Amino acid sequence: MTWPPLREELRGIEPYGAPQLDVPVQLNVNENPYGPSSAVVADIATAVAHAATTLNRYPDREFLALRTALAAYLTPDGGGTAVAPEQVWAANGSNEIMLQLLQAFGGPGRTAVSFAPTYSMYPEYARDTSTRWVAGHRASDYSVDLDAARALIETERPSVVLLPSPNNPTGTALPQHAVSALCETVGDDGIVVVDEAYGEFRREGVPSALALLPAHRNLVVTRTMSKAFAGAGLRLGYLAADPAICDAIRVVRLPYHLSTVTQAAALAALRHAPELLGRVDDLRAERDATVTWLREQGLEVADSDANFVLFGTFADRHAVWQNLLDHGVLIRETGPDGWLRVSVGTADEMAEFRDALTHTLKELP
């Protein structure tokens, strides 16, 4: 007998994880390069210190204050309709949000669908909840082929459809009419999850799926404080959906899953939302400049509404990745074969990236 007695389908599988290397320029996990100001740090510290006085008690299981603040933050993207606190749910990162959704609406005998290339954790959520996983394919420009998507959904009848917008790793946003069409195709047989982890980085005029919530009770829109809010270390993800979906998640969530400290820190960060989001426009501009520069080098580049850029193609992308690393720049070896992904950093970091890539293109055959 093989030790330990692991589930058979988990044997030999490596855990998820991007390289965490100590290099001068780290542009591989789509973090916001601008940390919180001293004023934000002080407010979070004060809030956490106050929360620490009650750590002998369990946290607020329903975290209503946080849900109210998140609803207020989301409302401007709701297309004129207010997002109510009972429509909001939060957890320890959007990873846990996704896992809870699969626990509640997936499971044995049920199917989850997405369209590749897409976020590499989706099939892992399905695996961990014993949900059957089916991946369709995107068009050559990485958009979702609506006719093919509807045909796949009609064939597979999934209980969960996962649609990242902007998509990771390509940065491609999904138009509202496509979201509506897929919600209608799925109907009451399942839910459609639009993962807007990078939603705040959308280009001007690209709407959020939040505006569609009143029209589709099977729609779930997820967000995170990891990216635009510069809160990757906070671990706070959340969703907006029909209140019945939030109620369903309560059945599978762990008791007191959101700590008192996390709730206090997230509330403090939301109080400083304008400041924390103040660099989003800078990052958008840097992203667009990076797309233009990469194309000027003769490379293929996917249009991006996120804080990263997918580019290629390379006969040996690992050699390119390694050469950049040798020059002190860490990016991500992910996505379709031959492609690489670079997170958008500060102006100085992106200058280092351009310099390193220029040398790499000259040094490699």
mmCIF file of C-alpha atoms in Angstrom:
data_model
loop_
_atom_site.group_PDB
_atom_site.id
_atom_site.type_symbol
_atom_site.label_atom_id
_atom_site.label_comp_id
_atom_site.label_asym_id
_atom_site.label_seq_id
_atom_site.Cartn_x
_atom_site.Cartn_y
_atom_site.Cartn_z
ATOM 1 C CA MET A 1 0.000 0.000 0.000
ATOM 2 C CA THR A 2 1.326 3.437 -0.967
ATOM 3 C CA TRP A 3 1.752 5.903 1.896
ATOM 4 C CA PRO A 4 0.094 8.225 2.653
ATOM 5 C CA PRO A 5 -3.372 6.939 1.650
ATOM 6 C CA LEU A 6 -4.062 9.871 -0.669
ATOM 7 C CA ARG A 7 -7.075 9.974 -2.975
ATOM 8 C CA GLU A 8 -6.040 8.102 -6.095
ATOM 9 C CA GLU A 9 -6.723 11.014 -8.477
ATOM 10 C CA LEU A 10 -4.362 13.252 -6.461
ATOM 11 C CA ARG A 11 -1.304 11.005 -6.646
ATOM 12 C CA GLY A 12 1.669 12.531 -8.430
ATOM 13 C CA ILE A 13 0.077 15.962 -8.803
ATOM 14 C CA GLU A 14 2.226 18.987 -8.011
ATOM 15 C CA PRO A 15 0.589 21.736 -5.929
ATOM 16 C CA TYR A 16 -0.292 25.037 -7.580
ATOM 17 C CA GLY A 17 2.317 27.740 -7.290
ATOM 18 C CA ALA A 18 4.181 30.331 -9.287
ATOM 19 C CA PRO A 19 7.936 30.668 -8.630
ATOM 20 C CA GLN A 20 8.694 32.933 -5.657
ATOM 21 C CA LEU A 21 12.250 34.058 -6.370
ATOM 22 C CA ASP A 22 14.285 36.887 -4.886
ATOM 23 C CA VAL A 23 15.021 38.902 -8.018
ATOM 24 C CA PRO A 24 15.115 42.682 -8.578
ATOM 25 C CA VAL A 25 12.042 42.855 -10.851
ATOM 26 C CA GLN A 26 9.116 40.550 -10.052
ATOM 27 C CA LEU A 27 6.437 40.662 -12.740
ATOM 28 C CA ASN A 28 4.980 37.156 -12.625
ATOM 29 C CA VAL A 29 1.872 37.001 -10.403
ATOM 30 C CA ASN A 30 -0.108 40.109 -11.395
ATOM 31 C CA GLU A 31 0.384 41.953 -8.129
ATOM 32 C CA ASN A 32 -0.159 45.682 -7.818
ATOM 33 C CA PRO A 33 3.387 47.095 -7.577
ATOM 34 C CA TYR A 34 2.272 50.083 -5.497
ATOM 35 C CA GLY A 35 1.958 49.325 -1.795
ATOM 36 C CA PRO A 36 -0.357 51.105 0.648
ATOM 37 C CA SER A 37 0.562 54.542 1.957
ATOM 38 C CA SER A 38 1.583 55.153 5.548
ATOM 39 C CA ALA A 39 -1.919 56.573 6.210
ATOM 40 C CA VAL A 40 -3.565 53.379 4.966
ATOM 41 C CA VAL A 41 -1.130 51.231 6.940
ATOM 42 C CA ALA A 42 -1.855 53.229 10.094
ATOM 43 C CA ASP A 43 -5.629 52.898 9.672
ATOM 44 C CA ILE A 44 -5.374 49.142 9.061
ATOM 45 C CA ALA A 45 -3.068 48.764 12.061
ATOM 46 C CA THR A 46 -5.490 50.664 14.296
ATOM 47 C CA ALA A 47 -8.445 48.590 13.077
ATOM 48 C CA VAL A 48 -6.580 45.322 13.589
ATOM 49 C CA ALA A 49 -5.413 46.403 17.050
ATOM 50 C CA HIS A 50 -9.011 47.096 18.041
ATOM 51 C CA ALA A 51 -10.102 43.756 16.581
ATOM 52 C CA ALA A 52 -7.379 42.032 18.612
ATOM 53 C CA THR A 53 -9.144 43.018 21.833
ATOM 54 C CA THR A 54 -12.005 40.677 20.891
ATOM 55 C CA LEU A 55 -10.026 37.701 19.641
ATOM 56 C CA ASN A 56 -11.302 35.591 22.525
ATOM 57 C CA ARG A 57 -14.690 35.685 20.745
ATOM 58 C CA TYR A 58 -15.590 34.163 17.397
ATOM 59 C CA PRO A 59 -15.844 36.597 14.477
ATOM 60 C CA ASP A 60 -19.137 37.885 13.104
ATOM 61 C CA ARG A 61 -20.242 34.877 11.085
ATOM 62 C CA GLU A 62 -22.328 36.992 8.693
ATOM 63 C CA PHE A 63 -19.818 39.916 8.484
ATOM 64 C CA LEU A 64 -22.654 42.320 7.680
ATOM 65 C CA ALA A 65 -20.548 45.479 8.060
ATOM 66 C CA LEU A 66 -18.073 44.212 5.475
ATOM 67 C CA ARG A 67 -20.818 43.070 3.097
ATOM 68 C CA THR A 68 -22.457 46.490 3.368
ATOM 69 C CA ALA A 69 -19.184 48.253 2.542
ATOM 70 C CA LEU A 70 -18.488 45.910 -0.376
ATOM 71 C CA ALA A 71 -22.010 46.435 -1.738
ATOM 72 C CA ALA A 72 -21.519 50.208 -1.635
ATOM 73 C CA TYR A 73 -18.200 49.838 -3.462
ATOM 74 C CA LEU A 74 -19.754 47.659 -6.195
ATOM 75 C CA THR A 75 -22.855 49.763 -6.740
ATOM 76 C CA PRO A 76 -21.330 52.258 -9.239
ATOM 77 C CA ASP A 77 -20.554 49.320 -11.592
ATOM 78 C CA GLY A 78 -24.110 48.008 -11.257
ATOM 79 C CA GLY A 79 -25.531 49.963 -14.161
ATOM 80 C CA GLY A 80 -27.733 52.214 -12.069
ATOM 81 C CA THR A 81 -29.023 49.445 -9.788
ATOM 82 C CA ALA A 82 -27.761 49.368 -6.218
ATOM 83 C CA VAL A 83 -26.028 46.206 -5.041
ATOM 84 C CA ALA A 84 -27.569 45.192 -1.701
ATOM 85 C CA PRO A 85 -25.584 43.677 1.213
ATOM 86 C CA GLU A 86 -27.630 40.467 1.026
ATOM 87 C CA GLN A 87 -26.323 40.016 -2.536
ATOM 88 C CA VAL A 88 -22.708 40.011 -1.380
ATOM 89 C CA TRP A 89 -20.579 37.191 0.017
ATOM 90 C CA ALA A 90 -16.890 37.218 0.952
ATOM 91 C CA ALA A 91 -14.192 34.664 1.725
ATOM 92 C CA ASN A 92 -10.429 34.231 2.054
ATOM 93 C CA GLY A 93 -9.522 35.232 -1.487
ATOM 94 C CA SER A 94 -11.521 34.605 -4.635
ATOM 95 C CA ASN A 95 -9.963 31.131 -4.643
ATOM 96 C CA GLU A 96 -12.110 30.239 -1.647
ATOM 97 C CA ILE A 97 -15.110 31.930 -3.264
ATOM 98 C CA MET A 98 -14.717 29.676 -6.311
ATOM 99 C CA LEU A 99 -14.236 26.589 -4.184
ATOM 100 C CA GLN A 100 -17.386 27.378 -2.188
ATOM 101 C CA LEU A 101 -19.358 27.851 -5.411
ATOM 102 C CA LEU A 102 -18.191 24.450 -6.681
ATOM 103 C CA GLN A 103 -18.960 22.875 -3.304
ATOM 104 C CA ALA A 104 -22.481 24.270 -3.395
ATOM 105 C CA PHE A 105 -23.361 23.901 -7.071
ATOM 106 C CA GLY A 106 -20.904 21.297 -8.370
ATOM 107 C CA GLY A 107 -20.044 17.895 -6.921
ATOM 108 C CA PRO A 108 -20.417 14.244 -7.965
ATOM 109 C CA GLY A 109 -22.626 13.809 -10.998
ATOM 110 C CA ARG A 110 -22.343 17.489 -11.946
ATOM 111 C CA THR A 111 -20.228 19.299 -14.550
ATOM 112 C CA ALA A 112 -18.279 22.559 -14.654
ATOM 113 C CA VAL A 113 -17.379 24.189 -17.978
ATOM 114 C CA SER A 114 -14.945 26.887 -19.052
ATOM 115 C CA PHE A 115 -13.132 27.821 -22.253
ATOM 116 C CA ALA A 116 -9.377 27.388 -22.648
ATOM 117 C CA PRO A 117 -6.939 28.988 -22.338
ATOM 118 C CA THR A 118 -8.217 30.098 -18.970
ATOM 119 C CA TYR A 119 -7.279 30.271 -15.294
ATOM 120 C CA SER A 120 -5.330 27.155 -14.347
ATOM 121 C CA MET A 121 -7.018 26.783 -10.952
ATOM 122 C CA TYR A 122 -10.505 26.178 -12.372
ATOM 123 C CA PRO A 123 -9.965 22.473 -13.112
ATOM 124 C CA GLU A 124 -8.397 22.122 -9.673
ATOM 125 C CA TYR A 125 -11.527 23.516 -7.991
ATOM 126 C CA ALA A 126 -13.527 20.994 -9.989
ATOM 127 C CA ARG A 127 -11.180 18.141 -9.059
ATOM 128 C CA ASP A 128 -11.219 19.031 -5.371
ATOM 129 C CA THR A 129 -15.025 18.995 -5.291
ATOM 130 C CA SER A 130 -15.376 15.833 -7.436
ATOM 131 C CA THR A 131 -17.002 17.881 -10.178
ATOM 132 C CA ARG A 132 -16.614 16.713 -13.763
ATOM 133 C CA TRP A 133 -14.497 19.207 -15.738
ATOM 134 C CA VAL A 134 -15.046 20.077 -19.400
ATOM 135 C CA ALA A 135 -13.007 22.718 -21.233
ATOM 136 C CA GLY A 136 -14.143 24.178 -24.519
ATOM 137 C CA HIS A 137 -11.808 26.280 -26.645
ATOM 138 C CA ARG A 138 -11.580 29.977 -27.373
ATOM 139 C CA ALA A 139 -11.296 31.511 -30.805
ATOM 140 C CA SER A 140 -7.891 32.393 -32.270
ATOM 141 C CA ASP A 141 -8.136 35.931 -30.822
ATOM 142 C CA TYR A 142 -8.936 34.400 -27.392
ATOM 143 C CA SER A 143 -12.516 35.650 -27.415
ATOM 144 C CA VAL A 144 -15.314 33.207 -26.588
ATOM 145 C CA ASP A 145 -16.950 31.806 -29.720
ATOM 146 C CA LEU A 146 -20.554 32.296 -28.640
ATOM 147 C CA ASP A 147 -22.105 29.736 -30.982
ATOM 148 C CA ALA A 148 -19.574 27.077 -29.982
ATOM 149 C CA ALA A 149 -19.985 27.954 -26.293
ATOM 150 C CA ARG A 150 -23.754 27.625 -26.429
ATOM 151 C CA ALA A 151 -23.466 24.335 -28.279
ATOM 152 C CA LEU A 152 -21.097 22.951 -25.624
ATOM 153 C CA ILE A 153 -23.396 24.065 -22.809
ATOM 154 C CA GLU A 154 -26.425 22.505 -24.492
ATOM 155 C CA THR A 155 -24.493 19.237 -24.882
ATOM 156 C CA GLU A 156 -22.898 19.061 -21.431
ATOM 157 C CA ARG A 157 -25.639 20.763 -19.348
ATOM 158 C CA PRO A 158 -23.152 22.088 -16.746
ATOM 159 C CA SER A 159 -24.223 23.218 -13.308
ATOM 160 C CA VAL A 160 -21.377 25.774 -13.235
ATOM 161 C CA VAL A 161 -19.924 27.838 -16.105
ATOM 162 C CA LEU A 162 -16.737 29.778 -15.286
ATOM 163 C CA LEU A 163 -16.057 32.874 -17.393
ATOM 164 C CA PRO A 164 -13.105 35.043 -16.342
ATOM 165 C CA SER A 165 -13.428 38.588 -17.670
ATOM 166 C CA PRO A 166 -10.773 39.835 -18.182
ATOM 167 C CA ASN A 167 -9.529 36.332 -18.864
ATOM 168 C CA ASN A 168 -6.375 35.023 -17.246
ATOM 169 C CA PRO A 169 -3.850 34.508 -18.877
ATOM 170 C CA THR A 170 -4.939 36.367 -22.028
ATOM 171 C CA GLY A 171 -6.485 39.568 -20.595
ATOM 172 C CA THR A 172 -9.527 39.274 -22.881
ATOM 173 C CA ALA A 173 -12.777 40.834 -21.655
ATOM 174 C CA LEU A 174 -16.198 39.308 -22.304
ATOM 175 C CA PRO A 175 -18.938 41.521 -23.804
ATOM 176 C CA GLN A 176 -22.203 41.838 -21.894
ATOM 177 C CA HIS A 177 -24.294 40.350 -24.688
ATOM 178 C CA ALA A 178 -22.207 37.156 -24.493
ATOM 179 C CA VAL A 179 -22.718 36.909 -20.719
ATOM 180 C CA SER A 180 -26.472 37.351 -21.154
ATOM 181 C CA ALA A 181 -26.621 34.772 -23.927
ATOM 182 C CA LEU A 182 -24.775 32.171 -21.846
ATOM 183 C CA CYS A 183 -26.926 32.894 -18.768
ATOM 184 C CA GLU A 184 -29.994 32.263 -20.913
ATOM 185 C CA THR A 185 -28.501 29.063 -22.338
ATOM 186 C CA VAL A 186 -27.696 27.686 -18.883
ATOM 187 C CA GLY A 187 -31.066 28.735 -17.442
ATOM 188 C CA ASP A 188 -32.126 27.409 -14.062
ATOM 189 C CA ASP A 189 -30.006 24.267 -14.510
ATOM 190 C CA GLY A 190 -26.886 26.046 -13.247
ATOM 191 C CA ILE A 191 -25.002 29.233 -12.515
ATOM 192 C CA VAL A 192 -22.745 31.396 -14.663
ATOM 193 C CA VAL A 193 -19.746 32.811 -12.790
ATOM 194 C CA VAL A 194 -18.085 35.874 -14.320
ATOM 195 C CA ASP A 195 -14.716 36.148 -12.599
ATOM 196 C CA GLU A 196 -13.764 39.848 -12.558
ATOM 197 C CA ALA A 197 -10.596 39.516 -10.499
ATOM 198 C CA TYR A 198 -9.020 42.101 -12.844
ATOM 199 C CA GLY A 199 -12.240 44.027 -13.428
ATOM 200 C CA GLU A 200 -10.967 47.396 -12.212
ATOM 201 C CA PHE A 201 -8.336 47.394 -14.968
ATOM 202 C CA ARG A 202 -10.889 47.298 -17.802
ATOM 203 C CA ARG A 203 -10.323 49.770 -20.597
ATOM 204 C CA GLU A 204 -12.623 52.770 -20.828
ATOM 205 C CA GLY A 205 -16.063 51.763 -22.089
ATOM 206 C CA VAL A 206 -15.790 48.066 -21.201
ATOM 207 C CA PRO A 207 -18.724 47.412 -18.803
ATOM 208 C CA SER A 208 -18.861 45.114 -15.794
ATOM 209 C CA ALA A 209 -21.193 42.136 -15.688
ATOM 210 C CA LEU A 210 -22.577 43.572 -12.423
ATOM 211 C CA ALA A 211 -25.081 45.575 -14.471
ATOM 212 C CA LEU A 212 -26.640 42.279 -15.635
ATOM 213 C CA LEU A 213 -27.459 40.959 -12.160
ATOM 214 C CA PRO A 214 -31.091 42.204 -12.152
ATOM 215 C CA ALA A 215 -31.750 40.371 -15.441
ATOM 216 C CA HIS A 216 -30.203 36.985 -14.586
ATOM 217 C CA ARG A 217 -30.730 35.287 -11.249
ATOM 218 C CA ASN A 218 -28.226 32.588 -12.214
ATOM 219 C CA LEU A 219 -25.385 35.123 -12.660
ATOM 220 C CA VAL A 220 -22.545 35.422 -10.144
ATOM 221 C CA VAL A 221 -19.887 38.159 -10.432
ATOM 222 C CA THR A 222 -16.715 37.668 -8.391
ATOM 223 C CA ARG A 223 -14.063 40.220 -7.464
ATOM 224 C CA THR A 224 -10.950 40.386 -5.276
ATOM 225 C CA MET A 225 -9.012 42.923 -3.241
ATOM 226 C CA SER A 226 -5.732 41.294 -4.306
ATOM 227 C CA LYS A 227 -5.172 43.180 -7.552
ATOM 228 C CA ALA A 228 -6.414 46.752 -7.974
ATOM 229 C CA PHE A 229 -6.677 47.239 -4.195
ATOM 230 C CA ALA A 230 -3.043 46.174 -3.718
ATOM 231 C CA GLY A 231 -4.240 43.666 -1.118
ATOM 232 C CA ALA A 232 -2.726 40.382 -2.298
ATOM 233 C CA GLY A 233 -1.584 39.651 1.251
ATOM 234 C CA LEU A 234 -5.001 40.452 2.700
ATOM 235 C CA ARG A 235 -6.720 37.428 1.089
ATOM 236 C CA LEU A 236 -10.188 38.863 0.579
ATOM 237 C CA GLY A 237 -12.381 37.819 -2.336
ATOM 238 C CA TYR A 238 -16.086 38.441 -2.743
ATOM 239 C CA LEU A 239 -19.068 37.985 -5.037
ATOM 240 C CA ALA A 240 -22.348 39.628 -5.942
ATOM 241 C CA ALA A 241 -25.328 37.486 -6.883
ATOM 242 C CA ASP A 242 -28.963 36.718 -6.174
ATOM 243 C CA PRO A 243 -29.435 36.489 -2.368
ATOM 244 C CA ALA A 244 -30.526 32.860 -2.776
ATOM 245 C CA ILE A 245 -27.049 32.011 -4.069
ATOM 246 C CA CYS A 246 -25.437 33.643 -1.037
ATOM 247 C CA ASP A 247 -27.785 31.668 1.206
ATOM 248 C CA ALA A 248 -26.785 28.440 -0.548
ATOM 249 C CA ILE A 249 -23.100 29.100 0.096
ATOM 250 C CA ARG A 250 -23.798 29.291 3.829
ATOM 251 C CA VAL A 251 -24.488 25.562 3.747
ATOM 252 C CA VAL A 252 -20.932 24.709 2.646
ATOM 253 C CA ARG A 253 -18.841 27.479 4.210
ATOM 254 C CA LEU A 254 -16.703 26.562 7.193
ATOM 255 C CA PRO A 255 -17.898 28.018 10.510
ATOM 256 C CA TYR A 256 -16.518 31.518 11.147
ATOM 257 C CA HIS A 257 -14.452 31.256 7.961
ATOM 258 C CA LEU A 258 -13.638 34.984 7.784
ATOM 259 C CA SER A 259 -11.489 36.035 10.723
ATOM 260 C CA THR A 260 -12.074 39.138 12.818
ATOM 261 C CA VAL A 261 -8.666 40.449 11.740
ATOM 262 C CA THR A 262 -9.438 39.955 8.036
ATOM 263 C CA GLN A 263 -12.788 41.707 8.370
ATOM 264 C CA ALA A 264 -11.216 44.665 10.179
ATOM 265 C CA ALA A 265 -8.373 45.028 7.690
ATOM 266 C CA ALA A 266 -10.709 44.793 4.677
ATOM 267 C CA LEU A 267 -13.073 47.417 6.108
ATOM 268 C CA ALA A 268 -10.148 49.752 6.715
ATOM 269 C CA ALA A 269 -8.869 49.236 3.165
ATOM 270 C CA LEU A 270 -12.310 49.996 1.735
ATOM 271 C CA ARG A 271 -12.318 53.286 3.609
ATOM 272 C CA HIS A 272 -9.271 54.216 1.516
ATOM 273 C CA ALA A 273 -10.580 52.855 -1.791
ATOM 274 C CA PRO A 274 -9.954 56.058 -3.822
ATOM 275 C CA GLU A 275 -6.317 56.153 -2.722
ATOM 276 C CA LEU A 276 -5.662 52.425 -3.160
ATOM 277 C CA LEU A 277 -7.232 52.514 -6.612
ATOM 278 C CA GLY A 278 -5.444 55.730 -7.500
ATOM 279 C CA ARG A 279 -2.697 53.953 -9.439
ATOM 280 C CA VAL A 280 -5.064 51.924 -11.616
ATOM 281 C CA ASP A 281 -5.009 54.548 -14.383
ATOM 282 C CA ASP A 282 -1.205 54.569 -14.292
ATOM 283 C CA LEU A 283 -1.113 50.786 -14.613
ATOM 284 C CA ARG A 284 -3.598 50.866 -17.484
ATOM 285 C CA ALA A 285 -1.425 53.385 -19.329
ATOM 286 C CA GLU A 286 1.705 51.323 -18.663
ATOM 287 C CA ARG A 287 -0.102 48.194 -19.894
ATOM 288 C CA ASP A 288 -1.169 49.853 -23.141
ATOM 289 C CA ALA A 289 2.339 51.219 -23.694
ATOM 290 C CA THR A 290 3.742 47.723 -23.116
ATOM 291 C CA VAL A 291 1.352 46.228 -25.673
ATOM 292 C CA THR A 292 2.418 48.840 -28.235
ATOM 293 C CA TRP A 293 6.134 48.337 -27.557
ATOM 294 C CA LEU A 294 5.940 44.534 -27.764
ATOM 295 C CA ARG A 295 4.157 44.761 -31.111
ATOM 296 C CA GLU A 296 6.838 47.129 -32.346
ATOM 297 C CA GLN A 297 9.346 44.365 -31.619
ATOM 298 C CA GLY A 298 7.463 42.131 -34.053
ATOM 299 C CA LEU A 299 5.836 40.005 -31.355
ATOM 300 C CA GLU A 300 2.257 38.780 -31.156
ATOM 301 C CA VAL A 301 0.351 40.373 -28.277
ATOM 302 C CA ALA A 302 -3.148 39.673 -26.986
ATOM 303 C CA ASP A 303 -5.372 42.685 -26.338
ATOM 304 C CA SER A 304 -5.589 43.145 -22.569
ATOM 305 C CA ASP A 305 -8.107 44.622 -20.158
ATOM 306 C CA ALA A 306 -6.108 43.357 -17.158
ATOM 307 C CA ASN A 307 -2.877 44.340 -15.404
ATOM 308 C CA PHE A 308 -0.795 41.897 -17.451
ATOM 309 C CA VAL A 309 0.096 41.236 -21.072
ATOM 310 C CA LEU A 310 0.359 37.901 -22.894
ATOM 311 C CA PHE A 311 2.936 37.906 -25.676
ATOM 312 C CA GLY A 312 4.807 35.520 -27.968
ATOM 313 C CA THR A 313 5.329 33.420 -29.774
ATOM 314 C CA PHE A 314 8.608 31.671 -29.079
ATOM 315 C CA ALA A 315 9.922 28.327 -30.277
ATOM 316 C CA ASP A 316 11.443 27.835 -26.820
ATOM 317 C CA ARG A 317 9.579 30.043 -24.376
ATOM 318 C CA HIS A 318 11.382 28.549 -21.390
ATOM 319 C CA ALA A 319 14.702 29.734 -22.798
ATOM 320 C CA VAL A 320 13.273 33.253 -23.111
ATOM 321 C CA TRP A 321 11.877 33.075 -19.562
ATOM 322 C CA GLN A 322 15.238 31.873 -18.209
ATOM 323 C CA ASN A 323 17.196 34.532 -20.078
ATOM 324 C CA LEU A 324 14.951 37.253 -18.660
ATOM 325 C CA LEU A 325 15.456 35.769 -15.213
ATOM 326 C CA ASP A 326 19.222 35.819 -15.757
ATOM 327 C CA HIS A 327 18.811 39.555 -16.390
ATOM 328 C CA GLY A 328 16.971 39.948 -13.070
ATOM 329 C CA VAL A 329 13.392 40.018 -14.431
ATOM 330 C CA LEU A 330 10.877 37.359 -13.388
ATOM 331 C CA ILE A 331 7.788 36.902 -15.573
ATOM 332 C CA ARG A 332 5.370 33.948 -15.941
ATOM 333 C CA GLU A 333 5.710 30.936 -18.166
ATOM 334 C CA THR A 334 2.007 30.245 -18.640
ATOM 335 C CA GLY A 335 -0.734 30.233 -21.224
ATOM 336 C CA PRO A 336 -0.695 28.582 -24.661
ATOM 337 C CA ASP A 337 2.497 26.997 -25.936
ATOM 338 C CA GLY A 338 5.016 29.595 -27.045
ATOM 339 C CA TRP A 339 3.499 32.472 -25.052
ATOM 340 C CA LEU A 340 4.676 34.310 -21.922
ATOM 341 C CA ARG A 341 2.858 36.656 -19.543
ATOM 342 C CA VAL A 342 4.259 39.790 -17.931
ATOM 343 C CA SER A 343 2.560 41.628 -15.085
ATOM 344 C CA VAL A 344 2.457 45.402 -15.334
ATOM 345 C CA GLY A 345 4.800 46.988 -12.806
ATOM 346 C CA THR A 346 6.048 50.476 -12.123
ATOM 347 C CA ALA A 347 7.471 52.585 -14.939
ATOM 348 C CA ASP A 348 10.996 51.730 -13.776
ATOM 349 C CA GLU A 349 10.217 48.002 -13.601
ATOM 350 C CA MET A 350 8.741 48.008 -17.089
ATOM 351 C CA ALA A 351 11.827 49.816 -18.393
ATOM 352 C CA GLU A 352 13.931 47.015 -16.872
ATOM 353 C CA PHE A 353 11.668 44.453 -18.544
ATOM 354 C CA ARG A 354 12.002 46.126 -21.947
ATOM 355 C CA ASP A 355 15.773 46.307 -21.586
ATOM 356 C CA ALA A 356 16.013 42.651 -20.541
ATOM 357 C CA LEU A 357 13.754 41.478 -23.356
ATOM 358 C CA THR A 358 15.696 43.523 -25.911
ATOM 359 C CA HIS A 359 18.911 41.780 -24.819
ATOM 360 C CA THR A 360 17.143 38.406 -24.768
ATOM 361 C CA LEU A 361 15.829 38.753 -28.326
ATOM 362 C CA LYS A 362 19.364 39.552 -29.489
ATOM 363 C CA GLU A 363 21.049 36.789 -27.483
ATOM 364 C CA LEU A 364 18.735 33.903 -28.344
ATOM 365 C CA PRO A 365 18.516 32.344 -31.817
#
